[in-house]
Amino acid sequence: MASSNPLEWPEAVVPVQTLSGSGMSTVPRQYIKPPSERPSGSTNDPNLKIPVLDLASFSNAPDHQQAMLEIVADACKDWGFFQVVNHDVDMEVVKRMRGAWREFFALPIEEKKVYANVPVTYEGYGGRLGVEKEAILDWNDYYFLNLFPSDIRNLDKWPKIPTDLRETTEKYACQLISLCQVLLKAVSSSLGLEEDYLLSAFGGTDGISATMRANYYPRCPQPELTLGISAHSDPGGITLLLADDNVEGTQILSNGRYRSVEHRALANSDEDRHTIAFFCNPRGELPIAPASELIHPESPALYQKAVTFNDYRKYIRTKGPSGRMQIQSINSTMQPEPAA
């Protein structure tokens, strides 16, 4: 059962950092995953070749550009993500961003709790997703911020310490939203749509939405029993992770041709880990539906009714990470009603 109060979590939120630092030798019961969801086997495959998109080639000769579009199309269809190189994001800003958020998570717990979040917006410092009572939790703490458009920002939720965090986050966000606009054009073109189709569908240059989540995974005494983040597919349009750039969540607009990849984060017993995910999303109130150019007798619409992104992401904010169930849930609600 979900919590009925949007301003309260169903149970008290205990920062995982507190548990990790207590010296406990076992994982608390509420973090232990069912056997079928626990990590298994090796996660490193030396023969794995992740698709690489070189943006330097994207603006050169038409032949090179076409080759890059083919890489985008294959990666989105077969992988759900790719690595971007020569993206012009200032690596000094990346370094400062990583350092500022590491410094924030190193602050005393009580200083961070000043920015504690609530279910209605998720903005701020938190330790859980979903409002289901007695849910099995993930081994992480996080900080969630609304970034674009600027009118959705709540600067009271932007930490004041470290002192350079706000400025650094602003610079980082501006560079990544520019990169997302380039990638949206590439994905549009790879689908055979007009270059600006997805950008316009997301709200245009001034209306596109973006959020971020800084993740902190403290050391875990029994990483084989839990997960840093449970298996899920991101609900938005494009997710940029500092080390790995992932194209996610374009399933509805592409009419199922491009599918968001299911992924998870592992816990670790040897060291703490930090990541920063930047989410490029459609503006919340805009209706999202398959591109009409992609609908024809051989490719009928898989999603019959438009849905807003605000309504779509309510699923994960209620249920928490749950594989690909959120897209399946929306799919079922968008099907035409049976004839009387």
CSV table of C-alpha atoms in Angstrom, one decimal:
chain,number,residue,atom,x,y,z
A,1,MET,CA,0.0,0.0,0.0
A,2,ALA,CA,1.3,3.5,-0.9
A,3,SER,CA,1.6,6.3,1.6
A,4,SER,CA,-1.5,8.6,1.4
A,5,ASN,CA,0.4,11.8,2.4
A,6,PRO,CA,2.5,13.2,-0.4
A,7,LEU,CA,4.6,15.1,2.1
A,8,GLU,CA,5.7,12.1,4.1
A,9,TRP,CA,7.5,8.8,3.3
A,10,PRO,CA,5.8,5.7,4.5
A,11,GLU,CA,8.6,4.9,6.9
A,12,ALA,CA,11.4,6.9,8.4
A,13,VAL,CA,14.3,7.3,5.9
A,14,VAL,CA,17.6,6.2,7.3
A,15,PRO,CA,20.6,7.4,5.2
A,16,VAL,CA,22.5,4.4,3.9
A,17,GLN,CA,25.7,6.3,4.8
A,18,THR,CA,24.7,6.0,8.4
A,19,LEU,CA,24.3,2.2,8.1
A,20,SER,CA,27.6,1.8,6.2
A,21,GLY,CA,29.5,3.9,8.8
A,22,SER,CA,28.1,2.0,11.8
A,23,GLY,CA,30.4,-0.9,11.4
A,24,MET,CA,27.5,-3.4,10.8
A,25,SER,CA,28.6,-6.7,9.3
A,26,THR,CA,25.2,-7.7,7.8
A,27,VAL,CA,22.7,-5.9,5.6
A,28,PRO,CA,19.4,-4.9,7.3
A,29,ARG,CA,16.4,-7.0,6.3
A,30,GLN,CA,14.7,-4.2,4.3
A,31,TYR,CA,17.6,-4.1,1.9
A,32,ILE,CA,17.8,-7.8,1.1
A,33,LYS,CA,16.6,-8.5,-2.4
A,34,PRO,CA,14.7,-11.7,-3.4
A,35,PRO,CA,17.2,-14.3,-4.8
A,36,SER,CA,16.0,-13.7,-8.3
A,37,GLU,CA,16.9,-10.0,-8.1
A,38,ARG,CA,20.4,-10.4,-6.5
A,39,PRO,CA,23.6,-9.8,-8.4
A,40,SER,CA,25.0,-13.0,-10.1
A,41,GLY,CA,28.0,-13.9,-12.2
A,42,SER,CA,30.7,-11.7,-13.6
A,43,THR,CA,29.9,-8.1,-14.6
A,44,ASN,CA,33.0,-7.5,-16.7
A,45,ASP,CA,33.2,-8.9,-20.3
A,46,PRO,CA,36.5,-7.9,-22.0
A,47,ASN,CA,35.0,-8.7,-25.4
A,48,LEU,CA,32.1,-6.3,-24.9
A,49,LYS,CA,32.2,-3.5,-27.5
A,50,ILE,CA,29.9,-0.6,-26.5
A,51,PRO,CA,28.8,1.5,-29.4
A,52,VAL,CA,30.7,4.8,-29.7
A,53,LEU,CA,29.4,8.0,-31.2
A,54,ASP,CA,32.1,10.5,-32.3
A,55,LEU,CA,30.4,13.9,-32.5
A,56,ALA,CA,33.4,15.3,-34.3
A,57,SER,CA,32.3,13.2,-37.3
A,58,PHE,CA,28.7,14.4,-37.0
A,59,SER,CA,29.4,17.8,-38.5
A,60,ASN,CA,31.9,16.8,-41.2
A,61,ALA,CA,31.3,15.1,-44.6
A,62,PRO,CA,27.8,13.7,-45.4
A,63,ASP,CA,29.2,10.2,-45.6
A,64,HIS,CA,30.7,10.4,-42.1
A,65,GLN,CA,27.4,11.9,-40.8
A,66,GLN,CA,25.4,9.0,-42.3
A,67,ALA,CA,27.8,6.5,-40.8
A,68,MET,CA,27.2,8.1,-37.4
A,69,LEU,CA,23.4,8.1,-37.8
A,70,GLU,CA,23.6,4.3,-38.5
A,71,ILE,CA,25.6,3.9,-35.3
A,72,VAL,CA,22.9,5.8,-33.4
A,73,ALA,CA,20.1,3.8,-34.9
A,74,ASP,CA,21.8,0.4,-34.3
A,75,ALA,CA,22.7,1.4,-30.7
A,76,CYS,CA,19.2,2.6,-29.9
A,77,LYS,CA,17.6,-0.5,-31.3
A,78,ASP,CA,20.0,-3.1,-30.1
A,79,TRP,CA,21.6,-1.7,-27.0
A,80,GLY,CA,19.6,1.2,-25.6
A,81,PHE,CA,22.7,3.2,-24.9
A,82,PHE,CA,26.0,4.4,-26.4
A,83,GLN,CA,29.2,6.2,-25.4
A,84,VAL,CA,29.7,9.8,-26.7
A,85,VAL,CA,33.2,11.1,-27.5
A,86,ASN,CA,34.4,14.5,-28.7
A,87,HIS,CA,31.3,16.1,-27.1
A,88,ASP,CA,32.8,19.4,-26.2
A,89,VAL,CA,31.8,19.2,-22.5
A,90,ASP,CA,34.5,21.0,-20.5
A,91,MET,CA,36.3,18.2,-18.6
A,92,GLU,CA,37.4,20.8,-16.0
A,93,VAL,CA,33.8,21.5,-15.2
A,94,VAL,CA,33.1,17.7,-15.0
A,95,LYS,CA,36.0,17.4,-12.6
A,96,ARG,CA,34.7,20.2,-10.4
A,97,MET,CA,31.1,18.8,-10.6
A,98,ARG,CA,32.3,15.4,-9.4
A,99,GLY,CA,34.4,17.0,-6.6
A,100,ALA,CA,31.6,19.3,-5.4
A,101,TRP,CA,29.1,16.6,-5.0
A,102,ARG,CA,31.6,14.2,-3.3
A,103,GLU,CA,32.3,17.0,-0.8
A,104,PHE,CA,28.5,17.4,-0.2
A,105,PHE,CA,28.0,13.8,0.5
A,106,ALA,CA,31.0,13.9,2.9
A,107,LEU,CA,29.2,16.5,5.1
A,108,PRO,CA,27.7,15.4,8.4
A,109,ILE,CA,24.3,13.7,8.1
A,110,GLU,CA,22.5,16.5,10.0
A,111,GLU,CA,23.8,19.2,7.6
A,112,LYS,CA,22.5,17.1,4.6
A,113,LYS,CA,19.1,16.4,6.3
A,114,VAL,CA,18.3,20.2,6.0
A,115,TYR,CA,17.6,19.4,2.4
A,116,ALA,CA,15.6,16.2,2.9
A,117,ASN,CA,13.1,15.5,0.2
A,118,VAL,CA,9.5,14.5,0.2
A,119,PRO,CA,7.6,12.2,-2.2
A,120,VAL,CA,5.6,14.9,-4.0
A,121,THR,CA,8.7,16.3,-5.8
A,122,TYR,CA,11.6,14.2,-4.8
A,123,GLU,CA,13.8,17.3,-5.0
A,124,GLY,CA,16.5,17.3,-2.4
A,125,TYR,CA,18.5,14.8,-0.3
A,126,GLY,CA,16.9,11.3,0.0
A,127,GLY,CA,17.4,7.6,0.2
A,128,ARG,CA,14.4,5.9,-1.4
A,129,LEU,CA,12.2,5.9,-4.5
A,130,GLY,CA,8.5,4.9,-4.3
A,131,VAL,CA,6.0,5.3,-1.5
A,132,GLU,CA,5.0,1.6,-1.1
A,133,LYS,CA,5.0,0.6,2.6
A,134,GLU,CA,7.5,-2.0,3.6
A,135,ALA,CA,9.2,-1.9,0.2
A,136,ILE,CA,12.6,-3.5,-0.3
A,137,LEU,CA,15.1,-0.6,-0.4
A,138,ASP,CA,18.2,0.1,-2.5
A,139,TRP,CA,21.7,0.7,-1.0
A,140,ASN,CA,22.2,4.3,-1.9
A,141,ASP,CA,21.7,7.9,-0.9
A,142,TYR,CA,21.0,10.6,-3.6
A,143,TYR,CA,20.3,14.2,-4.3
A,144,PHE,CA,17.7,15.1,-6.9
A,145,LEU,CA,17.4,18.6,-8.5
A,146,ASN,CA,15.1,20.2,-11.1
A,147,LEU,CA,17.3,22.1,-13.6
A,148,PHE,CA,15.3,23.2,-16.7
A,149,PRO,CA,13.2,25.0,-17.6
A,150,SER,CA,14.5,27.5,-15.0
A,151,ASP,CA,11.0,28.2,-13.7
A,152,ILE,CA,10.8,24.7,-12.2
A,153,ARG,CA,13.9,25.3,-10.0
A,154,ASN,CA,13.6,25.6,-6.3
A,155,LEU,CA,16.8,27.3,-5.2
A,156,ASP,CA,16.1,26.6,-1.6
A,157,LYS,CA,16.9,23.0,-2.4
A,158,TRP,CA,20.3,23.8,-4.0
A,159,PRO,CA,22.9,23.2,-1.3
A,160,LYS,CA,24.9,26.2,-0.2
A,161,ILE,CA,27.9,24.0,0.9
A,162,PRO,CA,30.3,23.5,-0.7
A,163,THR,CA,30.3,27.1,-1.8
A,164,ASP,CA,31.1,26.3,-5.4
A,165,LEU,CA,28.4,23.6,-5.8
A,166,ARG,CA,25.6,25.9,-7.2
A,167,GLU,CA,27.8,27.6,-9.8
A,168,THR,CA,29.4,24.4,-10.8
A,169,THR,CA,26.1,22.6,-11.2
A,170,GLU,CA,24.7,25.5,-13.3
A,171,LYS,CA,27.7,25.4,-15.7
A,172,TYR,CA,27.6,21.6,-15.9
A,173,ALA,CA,23.8,21.6,-16.6
A,174,CYS,CA,24.1,24.2,-19.3
A,175,GLN,CA,26.7,22.2,-21.1
A,176,LEU,CA,24.8,19.0,-20.9
A,177,ILE,CA,21.5,20.4,-22.0
A,178,SER,CA,23.3,21.6,-25.2
A,179,LEU,CA,24.8,18.2,-25.7
A,180,CYS,CA,21.3,16.6,-25.3
A,181,GLN,CA,19.9,18.9,-28.0
A,182,VAL,CA,22.6,17.6,-30.4
A,183,LEU,CA,21.8,14.0,-29.5
A,184,LEU,CA,18.1,14.6,-29.9
A,185,LYS,CA,18.7,15.8,-33.4
A,186,ALA,CA,20.9,12.7,-34.1
A,187,VAL,CA,18.2,10.4,-32.8
A,188,SER,CA,15.5,12.2,-34.8
A,189,SER,CA,17.5,11.9,-38.0
A,190,SER,CA,18.3,8.3,-37.4
A,191,LEU,CA,14.6,7.6,-37.2
A,192,GLY,CA,14.1,9.3,-40.6
A,193,LEU,CA,12.3,12.3,-38.9
A,194,GLU,CA,13.1,15.9,-39.4
A,195,GLU,CA,16.2,16.9,-37.4
A,196,ASP,CA,14.3,19.0,-34.9
A,197,TYR,CA,11.3,16.7,-34.4
A,198,LEU,CA,12.3,15.3,-31.0
A,199,LEU,CA,13.5,18.6,-29.7
A,200,SER,CA,10.2,20.2,-30.6
A,201,ALA,CA,8.3,17.3,-29.1
A,202,PHE,CA,10.2,17.8,-25.9
A,203,GLY,CA,9.2,21.4,-25.7
A,204,GLY,CA,11.8,23.2,-27.9
A,205,THR,CA,15.0,24.9,-26.9
A,206,ASP,CA,13.3,27.0,-24.2
A,207,GLY,CA,10.9,24.4,-22.9
A,208,ILE,CA,12.8,21.2,-22.7
A,209,SER,CA,13.0,19.7,-19.2
A,210,ALA,CA,16.0,18.5,-17.4
A,211,THR,CA,16.7,17.1,-13.9
A,212,MET,CA,19.7,15.5,-12.3
A,213,ARG,CA,20.4,12.9,-9.6
A,214,ALA,CA,23.8,12.7,-7.8
A,215,ASN,CA,24.1,9.2,-6.4
A,216,TYR,CA,26.2,8.0,-3.5
A,217,TYR,CA,26.8,4.3,-3.0
A,218,PRO,CA,28.5,3.7,0.4
A,219,ARG,CA,30.4,0.5,1.1
A,220,CYS,CA,28.1,-2.4,1.7
A,221,PRO,CA,28.9,-5.4,4.1
A,222,GLN,CA,27.0,-7.9,1.9
A,223,PRO,CA,26.8,-6.6,-1.7
A,224,GLU,CA,25.8,-10.0,-2.9
A,225,LEU,CA,22.4,-9.6,-1.2
A,226,THR,CA,21.3,-6.1,-2.3
A,227,LEU,CA,21.6,-3.6,-5.1
A,228,GLY,CA,22.7,0.1,-5.4
A,229,ILE,CA,19.7,0.7,-7.6
A,230,SER,CA,17.2,-2.0,-8.5
A,231,ALA,CA,16.7,-2.9,-12.2
A,232,HIS,CA,14.7,-0.2,-14.0
A,233,SER,CA,14.5,1.6,-17.3
A,234,ASP,CA,14.7,5.4,-17.1
A,235,PRO,CA,11.4,7.1,-17.7
A,236,GLY,CA,12.8,10.2,-19.5
A,237,GLY,CA,14.2,10.9,-23.0
A,238,ILE,CA,18.0,10.9,-22.7
A,239,THR,CA,20.1,10.0,-19.6
A,240,LEU,CA,23.7,11.2,-19.5
A,241,LEU,CA,25.9,9.5,-17.0
A,242,LEU,CA,29.4,11.1,-16.3
A,243,ALA,CA,31.3,8.1,-17.6
A,244,ASP,CA,28.7,6.4,-19.8
A,245,ASP,CA,26.2,8.4,-22.0
A,246,ASN,CA,22.9,6.5,-22.2
A,247,VAL,CA,20.0,7.0,-24.6
A,248,GLU,CA,16.9,6.0,-22.7
A,249,GLY,CA,13.2,6.2,-22.7
A,250,THR,CA,12.4,7.1,-26.3
A,251,GLN,CA,10.1,4.1,-26.7
A,252,ILE,CA,6.8,6.0,-27.0
A,253,LEU,CA,7.9,8.6,-29.6
A,254,SER,CA,9.7,6.1,-31.7
A,255,ASN,CA,6.7,3.8,-31.6
A,256,GLY,CA,8.7,1.0,-29.9
A,257,ARG,CA,11.6,1.1,-32.5
A,258,TYR,CA,14.0,2.5,-29.9
A,259,ARG,CA,13.6,0.9,-26.4
A,260,SER,CA,14.9,2.1,-23.1
A,261,VAL,CA,17.4,-0.4,-21.7
A,262,GLU,CA,16.8,-2.0,-18.3
A,263,HIS,CA,19.8,-1.5,-16.0
A,264,ARG,CA,20.8,-1.5,-12.4
A,265,ALA,CA,23.6,-0.4,-10.1
A,266,LEU,CA,25.6,-2.9,-7.9
A,267,ALA,CA,26.7,-2.4,-4.3
A,268,ASN,CA,30.4,-2.7,-3.4
A,269,SER,CA,32.1,-3.8,-0.3
A,270,ASP,CA,35.5,-2.3,-1.0
A,271,GLU,CA,34.9,1.4,-1.7
A,272,ASP,CA,32.3,4.2,-1.9
A,273,ARG,CA,31.1,5.2,-5.4
A,274,HIS,CA,29.6,8.4,-6.8
A,275,THR,CA,27.8,9.0,-10.0
A,276,ILE,CA,25.8,11.9,-11.5
A,277,ALA,CA,22.9,11.2,-13.9
A,278,PHE,CA,21.5,14.0,-16.0
A,279,PHE,CA,18.0,13.4,-17.3
A,280,CYS,CA,16.7,15.2,-20.4
A,281,ASN,CA,12.9,14.9,-20.6
A,282,PRO,CA,9.9,16.2,-22.4
A,283,ARG,CA,8.3,19.2,-20.7
A,284,GLY,CA,6.0,17.8,-18.1
A,285,GLU,CA,2.6,18.9,-19.3
A,286,LEU,CA,3.1,18.2,-23.0
A,287,PRO,CA,1.3,15.2,-24.5
A,288,ILE,CA,3.6,12.4,-25.8
A,289,ALA,CA,2.5,10.0,-28.5
A,290,PRO,CA,4.1,8.1,-31.4
A,291,ALA,CA,5.4,10.2,-34.3
A,292,SER,CA,2.8,10.1,-37.0
A,293,GLU,CA,5.5,9.8,-39.6
A,294,LEU,CA,6.4,6.4,-38.1
A,295,ILE,CA,2.9,5.0,-38.2
A,296,HIS,CA,1.8,3.0,-41.3
A,297,PRO,CA,0.1,-0.4,-41.9
A,298,GLU,CA,3.3,-2.3,-41.4
A,299,SER,CA,4.0,-0.4,-38.2
A,300,PRO,CA,0.7,0.4,-36.4
A,301,ALA,CA,0.7,2.6,-33.4
A,302,LEU,CA,1.7,0.7,-30.2
A,303,TYR,CA,0.5,3.5,-28.0
A,304,GLN,CA,-3.0,4.7,-28.8
A,305,LYS,CA,-3.5,7.6,-26.4
A,306,ALA,CA,-1.2,10.5,-25.7
A,307,VAL,CA,0.2,10.8,-22.1
A,308,THR,CA,2.0,13.6,-20.4
A,309,PHE,CA,5.5,13.0,-19.0
A,310,ASN,CA,4.2,14.2,-15.6
A,311,ASP,CA,1.6,11.4,-15.6
A,312,TYR,CA,4.1,8.9,-16.9
A,313,ARG,CA,6.7,9.4,-14.2
A,314,LYS,CA,4.1,9.1,-11.4
A,315,TYR,CA,4.5,5.3,-11.8
A,316,ILE,CA,8.2,5.2,-10.7
A,317,ARG,CA,7.6,7.8,-8.1
A,318,THR,CA,4.9,5.6,-6.6
A,319,LYS,CA,6.2,2.1,-7.2
A,320,GLY,CA,10.0,2.8,-7.2
A,321,PRO,CA,12.4,1.1,-9.6
A,322,SER,CA,10.6,-1.9,-11.1
A,323,GLY,CA,12.2,-3.1,-14.3
A,324,ARG,CA,10.3,-2.1,-17.4
A,325,MET,CA,6.9,-2.2,-15.7
A,326,GLN,CA,6.4,1.5,-16.0
A,327,ILE,CA,6.4,1.5,-19.8
A,328,GLN,CA,4.3,-1.7,-19.8
A,329,SER,CA,1.8,0.1,-17.4
A,330,ILE,CA,1.6,3.1,-19.6
A,331,ASN,CA,1.2,0.9,-22.7
A,332,SER,CA,-1.8,-0.8,-21.2
A,333,THR,CA,-3.4,2.5,-20.2
A,334,MET,CA,-2.9,3.9,-23.7
A,335,GLN,CA,-4.6,1.1,-25.5
A,336,PRO,CA,-8.0,1.8,-27.1
A,337,GLU,CA,-11.0,0.9,-25.0
A,338,PRO,CA,-12.9,-2.2,-26.3
A,339,ALA,CA,-16.0,-1.5,-28.4
A,340,ALA,CA,-19.3,-1.7,-26.6
